[in-house]
Amino acid sequence: MIQPQNLQPGDIIGMVCPAGTIPLETVQKCIETLTSWGYTVKLGKTVGGKHFTFSGTDLERTADLQEMMDDENVKAILCARGGYGLSRIIGHLDFTALKRNPKWIIGFSDITVLHAALQKNQIMSIHGPMAAAFNKGAE
């Protein structure tokens, strides 16, 4: 298995919504927390986006996730939300650049489809909490 490098302060964490929609204000606490830990957050175009129950069209969600996977400066990708929709785009993703430049991809729920594809490509990932989890107990 290909293991991405550990994150270091100053690293860029990309945030995307490859499945369901989530309001931008719901991910704000996550962005603030990651920034306070010393990371830079790069928001994908789908964060805060809406197309029916999805964060964008299939093409928009595919392009956003692919761009983050291909960006050599992004060291991890945090999926902001699961839901439903990743199974509609998984067959259109290209893992070639990710194999050369592995990064942690984090999420659960519908993101499990992505974890399975990553495992098939021998890339480790993290089945873990997404952006909205940072709001738990914040009140």
Coordinates of N, CA, C and O in Angstrom, one line a residue:
M1 N 0.8 -1.2 0.0 CA 0.0 0.0 0.0 C 0.9 1.3 0.0 O 1.9 1.3 0.6
I2 N 0.4 2.3 -0.7 CA 1.1 3.6 -0.8 C 0.6 4.4 0.4 O -0.6 4.7 0.5
Q3 N 1.5 4.8 1.3 CA 1.1 5.7 2.4 C 1.5 7.1 2.2 O 2.7 7.4 2.0
P4 N 0.5 8.0 2.2 CA 0.9 9.4 2.1 C 1.7 9.9 3.3 O 1.7 9.3 4.3
Q5 N 2.4 11.0 3.1 CA 3.2 11.5 4.2 C 2.4 12.1 5.2 O 1.2 12.6 5.0
N6 N 2.9 12.2 6.5 CA 2.3 12.8 7.6 C 2.1 14.3 7.3 O 3.0 14.9 6.6
L7 N 1.0 14.9 7.7 CA 0.8 16.3 7.5 C 1.7 17.1 8.5 O 2.0 16.7 9.6
Q8 N 2.2 18.3 8.0 CA 3.0 19.2 8.7 C 2.4 20.6 8.7 O 1.6 20.9 7.8
P9 N 2.6 21.4 9.8 CA 2.1 22.7 9.8 C 2.5 23.4 8.5 O 3.6 23.3 8.0
G10 N 1.6 24.2 8.0 CA 1.8 24.9 6.7 C 1.3 24.1 5.5 O 1.1 24.7 4.4
D11 N 1.0 22.8 5.7 CA 0.5 22.0 4.6 C -0.9 22.5 4.2 O -1.7 23.1 5.0
I12 N -1.3 22.2 2.9 CA -2.6 22.6 2.4 C -3.5 21.4 2.5 O -3.2 20.3 2.0
I13 N -4.7 21.6 3.0 CA -5.7 20.6 3.1 C -6.8 21.1 2.2 O -7.4 22.2 2.4
G14 N -7.1 20.3 1.1 CA -8.2 20.7 0.2 C -9.5 20.2 0.8 O -9.6 19.1 1.5
M15 N -10.6 20.9 0.6 CA -11.9 20.5 1.0 C -12.9 20.5 -0.1 O -13.0 21.5 -0.9
V16 N -13.5 19.3 -0.4 CA -14.4 19.2 -1.5 C -15.7 18.5 -1.0 O -15.8 17.9 0.1
C17 N -16.7 18.6 -1.8 CA -18.0 17.9 -1.6 C -18.3 17.1 -2.8 O -19.0 17.5 -3.8
P18 N -17.8 15.9 -2.9 CA -18.0 15.0 -4.1 C -19.4 14.3 -4.1 O -19.7 13.6 -5.0
A19 N -20.2 14.6 -3.1 CA -21.5 13.9 -3.0 C -22.6 15.0 -2.7 O -22.9 15.8 -3.5
G20 N -23.1 14.9 -1.5 CA -24.2 15.8 -1.1 C -23.8 17.3 -0.8 O -22.6 17.5 -0.6
T21 N -24.8 18.1 -0.8 CA -24.5 19.6 -0.6 C -24.4 19.9 0.9 O -24.9 19.2 1.7
I22 N -23.6 20.9 1.2 CA -23.4 21.4 2.6 C -23.3 22.9 2.5 O -22.5 23.4 1.7
P23 N -24.0 23.6 3.3 CA -23.8 25.1 3.3 C -22.4 25.5 3.8 O -21.8 24.9 4.6
L24 N -21.9 26.5 3.2 CA -20.6 27.0 3.5 C -20.4 27.4 5.0 O -19.4 27.1 5.6
E25 N -21.5 27.9 5.6 CA -21.4 28.3 7.0 C -21.2 27.0 7.9 O -20.7 27.1 9.0
T26 N -21.7 25.9 7.4 CA -21.5 24.7 8.2 C -20.1 24.2 8.3 O -19.7 23.5 9.2
V27 N -19.3 24.5 7.3 CA -17.9 24.1 7.3 C -17.0 25.1 7.9 O -15.8 24.9 8.1
Q28 N -17.5 26.3 8.3 CA -16.7 27.4 8.8 C -15.9 27.0 10.0 O -14.7 27.3 10.2
K29 N -16.5 26.3 11.0 CA -15.8 25.9 12.2 C -14.6 24.9 11.9 O -13.6 25.0 12.5
C30 N -14.8 24.1 10.9 CA -13.8 23.2 10.5 C -12.6 24.0 9.9 O -11.4 23.7 10.2
I31 N -12.9 24.9 9.0 CA -11.9 25.7 8.4 C -11.1 26.5 9.5 O -9.9 26.5 9.5
E32 N -11.8 27.1 10.5 CA -11.2 27.8 11.6 C -10.3 26.9 12.4 O -9.1 27.3 12.8
T33 N -10.7 25.7 12.7 CA -10.0 24.7 13.5 C -8.7 24.3 12.7 O -7.6 24.3 13.3
L34 N -8.9 23.9 11.5 CA -7.7 23.5 10.7 C -6.7 24.6 10.6 O -5.4 24.4 10.7
T35 N -7.1 25.8 10.4 CA -6.2 27.0 10.3 C -5.5 27.2 11.6 O -4.3 27.5 11.7
S36 N -6.2 27.0 12.8 CA -5.6 27.2 14.1 C -4.6 26.1 14.4 O -3.7 26.4 15.1
W37 N -4.7 25.0 13.7 CA -3.7 23.9 13.8 C -2.5 24.1 12.9 O -1.6 23.3 12.9
G38 N -2.5 25.2 12.1 CA -1.4 25.5 11.3 C -1.5 25.1 9.9 O -0.5 25.2 9.1
Y39 N -2.6 24.6 9.4 CA -2.8 24.2 8.0 C -3.5 25.3 7.2 O -4.1 26.2 7.8
T40 N -3.3 25.3 6.0 CA -4.0 26.2 5.0 C -5.1 25.4 4.4 O -4.9 24.2 4.0
V41 N -6.3 25.9 4.3 CA -7.4 25.2 3.7 C -7.7 25.8 2.3 O -7.9 27.0 2.2
K42 N -7.8 24.9 1.4 CA -8.1 25.3 0.0 C -9.5 24.7 -0.3 O -9.7 23.5 -0.3
L43 N -10.5 25.6 -0.4 CA -11.9 25.2 -0.7 C -12.1 24.9 -2.1 O -11.7 25.6 -3.0
G44 N -12.7 23.7 -2.4 CA -13.1 23.3 -3.7 C -14.3 24.1 -4.1 O -15.0 24.7 -3.3
K45 N -14.6 24.1 -5.4 CA -15.7 24.8 -6.0 C -17.1 24.2 -5.5 O -18.1 24.9 -5.5
T46 N -17.1 23.0 -5.1 CA -18.3 22.3 -4.7 C -18.7 22.6 -3.2 O -19.9 22.4 -2.9
V47 N -17.8 23.1 -2.4 CA -18.2 23.4 -1.0 C -19.1 24.6 -1.0 O -18.8 25.7 -1.5
G48 N -20.3 24.4 -0.5 CA -21.4 25.4 -0.5 C -22.2 25.4 -1.8 O -23.2 26.1 -1.9
G49 N -21.8 24.6 -2.8 CA -22.6 24.5 -4.0 C -23.9 23.6 -3.9 O -24.0 22.9 -2.9
K50 N -24.8 23.8 -4.8 CA -26.0 23.0 -4.7 C -26.6 22.8 -6.1 O -26.7 23.7 -6.9
H51 N -26.9 21.5 -6.4 CA -27.5 21.1 -7.6 C -28.5 20.0 -7.2 O -28.0 18.8 -7.0
F52 N -29.7 20.3 -7.0 CA -30.7 19.3 -6.4 C -30.1 18.9 -5.0 O -29.9 19.8 -4.2
T53 N -29.9 17.7 -4.7 CA -29.4 17.3 -3.4 C -27.9 17.2 -3.4 O -27.3 16.9 -2.4
F54 N -27.3 17.4 -4.5 CA -25.8 17.3 -4.7 C -25.2 18.7 -4.5 O -25.8 19.7 -4.5
S55 N -23.8 18.6 -4.4 CA -23.1 19.9 -4.3 C -22.7 20.5 -5.6 O -22.1 21.6 -5.7
G56 N -23.1 19.9 -6.7 CA -22.9 20.3 -8.0 C -23.3 19.2 -9.0 O -23.7 18.2 -8.6
T57 N -23.2 19.5 -10.3 CA -23.5 18.5 -11.3 C -22.5 17.4 -11.2 O -21.4 17.6 -10.5
D58 N -22.7 16.3 -11.8 CA -21.7 15.2 -11.8 C -20.4 15.7 -12.4 O -19.3 15.4 -11.8
L59 N -20.5 16.4 -13.4 CA -19.2 17.0 -14.1 C -18.5 17.9 -13.1 O -17.3 17.9 -13.0
E60 N -19.2 18.8 -12.4 CA -18.6 19.7 -11.5 C -18.0 19.0 -10.3 O -16.8 19.3 -9.9
R61 N -18.6 18.0 -9.8 CA -18.1 17.3 -8.6 C -16.9 16.4 -9.0 O -15.9 16.4 -8.3
T62 N -16.9 15.9 -10.2 CA -15.8 15.1 -10.7 C -14.6 16.0 -10.9 O -13.5 15.7 -10.5
A63 N -14.8 17.1 -11.6 CA -13.7 18.1 -11.9 C -13.1 18.6 -10.6 O -11.9 18.7 -10.5
D64 N -13.9 18.9 -9.6 CA -13.4 19.5 -8.3 C -12.6 18.5 -7.6 O -11.4 18.8 -7.1
L65 N -13.0 17.2 -7.4 CA -12.3 16.2 -6.8 C -11.0 15.9 -7.5 O -9.9 15.8 -7.0
Q66 N -11.1 15.8 -8.9 CA -9.9 15.5 -9.7 C -8.9 16.6 -9.6 O -7.7 16.3 -9.4
E67 N -9.3 17.8 -9.5 CA -8.4 18.9 -9.4 C -7.6 18.8 -8.1 O -6.4 19.0 -8.1
M68 N -8.3 18.5 -7.0 CA -7.6 18.4 -5.7 C -6.7 17.2 -5.7 O -5.6 17.3 -5.1
M69 N -7.1 16.1 -6.3 CA -6.2 14.9 -6.3 C -5.0 15.2 -7.1 O -3.9 14.7 -6.8
D70 N -5.1 16.0 -8.2 CA -4.0 16.3 -9.1 C -3.1 17.4 -8.6 O -1.9 17.5 -9.0
D71 N -3.5 18.2 -7.7 CA -2.8 19.4 -7.2 C -1.6 18.9 -6.3 O -1.9 18.4 -5.2
E72 N -0.4 19.1 -6.8 CA 0.8 18.6 -6.0 C 1.0 19.4 -4.7 O 1.6 18.9 -3.8
N73 N 0.4 20.6 -4.6 CA 0.5 21.3 -3.3 C -0.5 20.9 -2.2 O -0.2 21.2 -1.1
V74 N -1.5 20.2 -2.6 CA -2.5 19.8 -1.6 C -2.0 18.5 -1.0 O -1.6 17.5 -1.8
K75 N -1.9 18.4 0.3 CA -1.3 17.3 1.0 C -2.4 16.3 1.6 O -2.1 15.2 1.9
A76 N -3.6 16.8 1.7 CA -4.7 16.0 2.1 C -6.0 16.5 1.6 O -6.1 17.7 1.2
I77 N -7.0 15.7 1.4 CA -8.3 16.1 1.0 C -9.4 15.7 2.0 O -9.5 14.5 2.3
L78 N -10.0 16.6 2.6 CA -11.1 16.4 3.5 C -12.4 16.5 2.8 O -12.7 17.6 2.3
C79 N -13.2 15.5 2.8 CA -14.5 15.6 2.1 C -15.5 16.2 3.2 O -15.5 15.8 4.3
A80 N -16.1 17.3 2.7 CA -17.0 18.1 3.6 C -18.2 17.3 4.0 O -18.7 17.5 5.1
R81 N -18.7 16.5 3.1 CA -20.0 15.8 3.4 C -20.0 14.5 2.5 O -19.5 14.5 1.4
G82 N -20.7 13.5 3.0 CA -21.0 12.3 2.3 C -22.4 12.5 1.7 O -22.7 13.4 1.0
G83 N -23.3 11.5 2.0 CA -24.6 11.6 1.5 C -24.7 10.6 0.3 O -24.4 9.4 0.5
Y84 N -25.1 11.0 -0.8 CA -25.2 10.2 -2.0 C -24.7 11.0 -3.2 O -24.8 12.2 -3.2
G85 N -24.0 10.3 -4.1 CA -23.5 11.0 -5.3 C -22.2 10.6 -5.8 O -21.9 10.7 -7.0
L86 N -21.3 10.1 -4.9 CA -20.0 9.8 -5.3 C -20.0 8.5 -6.3 O -19.2 8.5 -7.2
S87 N -20.9 7.6 -6.0 CA -21.0 6.5 -6.9 C -21.3 6.8 -8.3 O -21.0 6.1 -9.3
R88 N -21.9 8.0 -8.5 CA -22.2 8.5 -9.9 C -21.0 9.0 -10.6 O -21.0 9.1 -11.8
I89 N -19.9 9.3 -9.9 CA -18.7 9.9 -10.6 C -17.5 9.1 -10.4 O -16.5 9.4 -11.1
I90 N -17.5 8.1 -9.6 CA -16.2 7.3 -9.3 C -15.6 6.8 -10.5 O -14.3 6.8 -10.6
G91 N -16.3 6.3 -11.5 CA -15.7 5.8 -12.7 C -15.1 6.8 -13.6 O -14.4 6.4 -14.6
H92 N -15.2 8.0 -13.3 CA -14.6 9.1 -14.2 C -13.3 9.7 -13.6 O -12.7 10.6 -14.2
L93 N -13.0 9.2 -12.4 CA -11.8 9.7 -11.7 C -10.5 9.0 -12.2 O -10.5 7.8 -12.5
D94 N -9.4 9.8 -12.3 CA -8.1 9.2 -12.7 C -7.2 9.3 -11.5 O -6.9 10.4 -11.0
F95 N -6.7 8.2 -11.1 CA -5.8 8.1 -9.9 C -4.3 8.1 -10.2 O -3.5 7.9 -9.4
T96 N -4.0 8.3 -11.5 CA -2.6 8.3 -11.9 C -1.7 9.3 -11.1 O -0.7 9.0 -10.6
A97 N -2.1 10.6 -11.1 CA -1.3 11.6 -10.4 C -1.3 11.3 -8.9 O -0.3 11.6 -8.2
L98 N -2.4 10.8 -8.3 CA -2.5 10.5 -6.9 C -1.5 9.4 -6.5 O -0.9 9.4 -5.4
K99 N -1.3 8.5 -7.4 CA -0.3 7.4 -7.1 C 1.1 8.0 -7.1 O 1.9 7.6 -6.3
R100 N 1.4 8.9 -7.9 CA 2.7 9.6 -7.9 C 2.9 10.5 -6.7 O 4.0 10.7 -6.2
N101 N 1.8 11.2 -6.4 CA 1.8 12.2 -5.3 C 0.7 11.9 -4.3 O -0.3 12.6 -4.3
P102 N 0.8 10.8 -3.5 CA -0.3 10.4 -2.6 C -0.6 11.4 -1.6 O 0.3 12.2 -1.1
K103 N -1.8 11.5 -1.2 CA -2.3 12.4 -0.1 C -3.4 11.7 0.6 O -4.1 10.8 0.1
W104 N -3.6 12.1 1.8 CA -4.6 11.5 2.7 C -6.0 12.0 2.2 O -6.2 13.2 1.9
I105 N -6.9 11.1 2.0 CA -8.3 11.5 1.6 C -9.1 11.0 2.8 O -9.0 9.8 3.2
I106 N -9.9 11.9 3.3 CA -10.7 11.6 4.6 C -12.2 11.8 4.4 O -12.6 12.8 3.8
G107 N -12.9 10.9 4.9 CA -14.4 10.9 4.9 C -15.0 9.6 5.2 O -14.3 8.6 5.4
F108 N -16.3 9.6 5.2 CA -17.1 8.3 5.5 C -18.4 8.4 4.8 O -18.6 9.3 3.9
S109 N -19.3 7.6 5.1 CA -20.6 7.5 4.5 C -20.4 7.2 3.0 O -19.8 6.2 2.6
D110 N -20.9 8.0 2.1 CA -20.8 7.8 0.6 C -19.4 7.8 0.2 O -19.0 7.3 -0.9
I111 N -18.5 8.4 1.0 CA -17.1 8.5 0.6 C -16.4 7.2 0.7 O -15.3 7.0 0.1
T112 N -17.1 6.2 1.3 CA -16.6 4.8 1.3 C -16.4 4.3 -0.1 O -15.5 3.5 -0.3
V113 N -17.1 4.7 -1.1 CA -17.0 4.3 -2.5 C -15.6 4.8 -2.9 O -14.9 4.0 -3.6
L114 N -15.1 6.0 -2.5 CA -13.8 6.5 -2.9 C -12.7 5.7 -2.2 O -11.7 5.4 -2.8
H115 N -13.0 5.3 -0.9 CA -12.0 4.5 -0.1 C -11.8 3.2 -0.9 O -10.6 2.7 -0.9
A116 N -12.8 2.6 -1.3 CA -12.7 1.3 -2.0 C -11.9 1.4 -3.3 O -11.0 0.6 -3.6
A117 N -12.1 2.5 -4.1 CA -11.3 2.8 -5.3 C -9.8 3.1 -4.9 O -8.9 2.6 -5.6
L118 N -9.6 3.8 -3.8 CA -8.2 4.0 -3.4 C -7.5 2.7 -3.0 O -6.4 2.5 -3.4
Q119 N -8.2 1.9 -2.3 CA -7.6 0.6 -1.9 C -7.3 -0.2 -3.1 O -6.2 -0.8 -3.2
K120 N -8.2 -0.2 -4.1 CA -7.9 -1.0 -5.4 C -6.7 -0.4 -6.0 O -6.0 -1.2 -6.7
N121 N -6.4 0.9 -5.9 CA -5.2 1.5 -6.4 C -4.0 1.5 -5.5 O -3.0 2.2 -5.7
Q122 N -4.2 0.8 -4.4 CA -3.1 0.6 -3.4 C -2.7 1.9 -2.7 O -1.6 2.1 -2.3
I123 N -3.7 2.8 -2.5 CA -3.4 4.1 -1.8 C -4.2 4.1 -0.4 O -5.4 3.9 -0.4
M124 N -3.5 4.3 0.6 CA -4.1 4.4 2.0 C -5.0 5.6 2.1 O -4.7 6.7 1.4
S125 N -6.0 5.5 2.9 CA -6.9 6.7 3.1 C -7.5 6.6 4.5 O -7.2 5.6 5.2
I126 N -8.2 7.6 5.0 CA -8.7 7.6 6.3 C -10.2 7.7 6.3 O -10.9 8.6 5.8
H127 N -10.8 6.6 6.8 CA -12.3 6.6 7.0 C -12.6 7.3 8.3 O -12.4 6.7 9.4
G128 N -12.9 8.6 8.2 CA -13.1 9.4 9.4 C -14.0 10.5 9.3 O -14.6 10.8 8.2
P129 N -14.2 11.3 10.3 CA -15.1 12.4 10.4 C -14.9 13.5 9.3 O -13.7 13.7 8.9
M130 N -15.9 14.1 8.9 CA -15.9 15.1 7.8 C -16.1 16.5 8.5 O -16.1 16.6 9.7
A131 N -16.2 17.5 7.7 CA -16.2 18.9 8.1 C -17.3 19.2 9.2 O -17.0 19.9 10.2
A132 N -18.5 18.7 9.0 CA -19.6 19.1 10.0 C -19.3 18.6 11.4 O -19.8 19.1 12.3
A133 N -18.5 17.5 11.5 CA -18.2 17.0 12.8 C -17.5 18.0 13.7 O -17.5 17.9 14.9
F134 N -16.8 19.0 13.1 CA -16.1 20.0 13.9 C -17.1 20.9 14.6 O -16.7 21.6 15.5
N135 N -18.4 20.8 14.3 CA -19.4 21.6 14.9 C -20.0 21.0 16.2 O -20.6 21.6 17.0
K136 N -19.7 19.7 16.4 CA -20.3 19.0 17.5 C -19.7 19.6 18.8 O -18.5 19.7 19.0
G137 N -20.6 19.9 19.7 CA -20.2 20.5 21.0 C -19.7 21.9 20.9 O -19.2 22.4 21.9
A138 N -19.9 22.6 19.8 CA -19.3 23.9 19.6 C -20.2 25.0 20.3 O -19.8 26.1 20.5
E139 N -21.4 24.6 20.6 CA -22.3 25.7 21.2 C -22.0 26.0 22.6 O -21.5 25.4 23.4

